[in-house]
């Protein structure tokens, strides 16, 4: 049994979904681990992780629009130290995931045909985000 760790540094440019599939797949291939379990961990409280459709960009736009409606920035929040998008970002993270677990087989993640891995940035301004990858297997 082997283990490998890596940190992906992701620059976001705006609120929305950032496809990280290729970066994750490249790293998994570099480890040489053929079969195992990959854990992705988002080290932030205002960004999250998700598995979503990777073929039709309107899916991503609809998800972003849905979250804007679900957790509006126009509502009054007590926690607003970093601006109007601060508390809504925390709530959006609460409603999504900060961790994903994926099986690895034949040196690749076992994603479905139309699935991709995304960092979901919940803040309006650019940020530097870190996703920790941990792969255990043979």
CSV table of C-alpha atoms in Angstrom, one decimal:
chain,number,residue,atom,x,y,z
A,1,UNK,CA,0.0,0.0,0.0
A,2,UNK,CA,1.3,3.4,-1.0
A,3,UNK,CA,0.2,7.0,-0.2
A,4,UNK,CA,0.8,10.2,-2.1
A,5,UNK,CA,-0.1,13.8,-1.2
A,6,UNK,CA,-0.2,16.9,-3.3
A,7,UNK,CA,-1.6,20.4,-3.1
A,8,UNK,CA,-3.3,22.0,-6.1
A,9,UNK,CA,-3.0,25.8,-6.2
A,10,UNK,CA,-6.0,27.2,-8.0
A,11,UNK,CA,-6.4,30.9,-9.0
A,12,UNK,CA,-10.0,31.9,-9.3
A,13,UNK,CA,-11.1,35.0,-11.2
A,14,UNK,CA,-14.7,35.4,-10.1
A,15,UNK,CA,-17.5,33.6,-8.4
A,16,UNK,CA,-18.3,30.4,-10.3
A,17,UNK,CA,-17.2,26.8,-11.1
A,18,UNK,CA,-13.6,26.1,-12.1
A,19,UNK,CA,-12.9,22.8,-13.8
A,20,UNK,CA,-10.0,21.1,-12.0
A,21,UNK,CA,-10.4,17.6,-13.6
A,22,UNK,CA,-7.3,17.7,-15.8
A,23,UNK,CA,-5.0,18.9,-13.0
A,24,UNK,CA,-6.3,16.1,-10.7
A,25,UNK,CA,-6.1,13.4,-13.4
A,26,UNK,CA,-2.5,14.5,-14.3
A,27,UNK,CA,-1.4,14.2,-10.7
A,28,UNK,CA,-3.1,10.8,-10.2
A,29,UNK,CA,-1.2,9.5,-13.3
A,30,UNK,CA,2.1,10.9,-12.0
A,31,UNK,CA,1.8,9.0,-8.8
A,32,UNK,CA,1.9,5.6,-10.6
A,33,UNK,CA,-0.8,4.3,-8.2
A,34,UNK,CA,-3.1,2.1,-10.3
A,35,UNK,CA,-5.9,1.4,-7.9
A,36,UNK,CA,-7.0,3.1,-4.7
A,37,UNK,CA,-9.0,5.9,-3.2
A,38,UNK,CA,-8.5,9.6,-3.8
A,39,UNK,CA,-9.6,12.2,-1.4
A,40,UNK,CA,-9.8,15.9,-2.3
A,41,UNK,CA,-10.0,18.5,0.5
A,42,UNK,CA,-10.8,22.2,0.0
A,43,UNK,CA,-8.9,24.2,2.6
A,44,UNK,CA,-11.4,27.1,2.6
A,45,UNK,CA,-14.7,28.1,4.1
A,46,UNK,CA,-15.9,30.2,1.2
A,47,UNK,CA,-15.2,27.7,-1.7
A,48,UNK,CA,-16.2,24.1,-2.2
A,49,UNK,CA,-15.9,21.0,-4.4
A,50,UNK,CA,-18.4,19.3,-6.6
A,51,UNK,CA,-18.7,16.7,-9.3
A,52,UNK,CA,-20.8,18.1,-12.2
A,53,UNK,CA,-21.7,17.9,-15.9
A,54,UNK,CA,-18.6,18.7,-18.0
A,55,UNK,CA,-20.1,18.8,-21.5
A,56,UNK,CA,-22.8,21.5,-21.5
A,57,UNK,CA,-21.7,24.9,-20.0
A,58,UNK,CA,-25.3,25.9,-19.5
A,59,UNK,CA,-25.5,23.4,-16.6
A,60,UNK,CA,-22.7,25.3,-14.8
A,61,UNK,CA,-24.4,28.7,-15.4
A,62,UNK,CA,-27.7,27.3,-14.1
A,63,UNK,CA,-26.1,26.0,-11.0
A,64,UNK,CA,-24.4,29.4,-10.4
A,65,UNK,CA,-27.7,31.2,-11.0
A,66,UNK,CA,-29.5,28.8,-8.6
A,67,UNK,CA,-27.1,29.5,-5.8
A,68,UNK,CA,-27.4,33.3,-6.4
A,69,UNK,CA,-31.1,32.9,-5.9
A,70,UNK,CA,-30.9,30.5,-3.0
A,71,UNK,CA,-28.3,32.5,-1.0
A,72,UNK,CA,-28.6,36.2,-2.1
A,73,UNK,CA,-26.0,38.7,-1.3
A,74,UNK,CA,-28.7,41.4,-0.9
A,75,UNK,CA,-30.0,39.9,2.4
A,76,UNK,CA,-28.7,41.5,5.6
A,77,UNK,CA,-26.2,39.3,7.4
A,78,UNK,CA,-24.5,40.0,10.7
A,79,UNK,CA,-21.2,38.6,9.4
A,80,UNK,CA,-20.1,41.0,6.6
A,81,UNK,CA,-16.5,41.9,7.6
A,82,UNK,CA,-15.2,41.2,4.1
A,83,UNK,CA,-18.1,42.5,2.1
A,84,UNK,CA,-21.6,41.6,1.0
A,85,UNK,CA,-20.5,38.3,-0.5
A,86,UNK,CA,-18.7,37.1,2.7
A,87,UNK,CA,-21.5,35.4,4.6
A,88,UNK,CA,-23.3,34.1,1.5
A,89,UNK,CA,-20.0,32.4,0.5
A,90,UNK,CA,-20.0,30.6,3.9
A,91,UNK,CA,-23.6,29.5,3.5
A,92,UNK,CA,-23.0,28.2,-0.1
A,93,UNK,CA,-20.0,26.2,1.2
A,94,UNK,CA,-22.2,24.8,4.0
A,95,UNK,CA,-24.7,23.6,1.3
A,96,UNK,CA,-22.1,21.9,-0.8
A,97,UNK,CA,-18.9,19.9,-0.1
A,98,UNK,CA,-15.4,20.6,1.0
A,99,UNK,CA,-14.3,17.0,0.5
A,100,UNK,CA,-14.8,14.4,-2.2
A,101,UNK,CA,-13.7,10.8,-2.3
A,102,UNK,CA,-13.2,9.1,-5.7
A,103,UNK,CA,-12.1,5.6,-6.6
A,104,UNK,CA,-9.1,5.2,-8.8
A,105,UNK,CA,-8.8,2.3,-11.2
A,106,UNK,CA,-6.2,1.8,-14.0
A,107,UNK,CA,-4.4,4.9,-12.8
A,108,UNK,CA,-7.4,7.2,-13.4
A,109,UNK,CA,-10.3,8.5,-11.4
A,110,UNK,CA,-13.5,6.6,-12.0
A,111,UNK,CA,-15.6,9.5,-13.2
A,112,UNK,CA,-18.7,9.0,-15.4
A,113,UNK,CA,-18.7,10.0,-19.1
A,114,UNK,CA,-20.2,13.5,-18.5
A,115,UNK,CA,-18.6,14.2,-15.0
A,116,UNK,CA,-15.9,16.7,-14.1
A,117,UNK,CA,-14.4,17.9,-10.9
A,118,UNK,CA,-15.0,21.5,-10.0
A,119,UNK,CA,-13.8,24.0,-7.4
A,120,UNK,CA,-16.9,26.2,-6.7
A,121,UNK,CA,-15.7,29.7,-5.9
A,122,UNK,CA,-18.3,31.5,-3.8
A,123,UNK,CA,-16.6,34.9,-3.6
A,124,UNK,CA,-16.8,37.6,-6.3
A,125,UNK,CA,-13.1,38.7,-6.3
A,126,UNK,CA,-10.1,36.6,-7.4
A,127,UNK,CA,-8.7,34.2,-4.8
A,128,UNK,CA,-5.8,31.7,-4.4
A,129,UNK,CA,-7.3,28.4,-3.4
A,130,UNK,CA,-5.7,25.2,-2.3
A,131,UNK,CA,-7.1,21.7,-2.8
A,132,UNK,CA,-5.2,18.9,-1.0
A,133,UNK,CA,-5.1,15.6,-2.8
A,134,UNK,CA,-4.4,12.3,-0.9
A,135,UNK,CA,-4.3,9.1,-2.8
A,136,UNK,CA,-3.9,5.7,-1.1
A,137,UNK,CA,-3.6,2.5,-3.0
A,138,UNK,CA,-1.3,0.1,-5.0
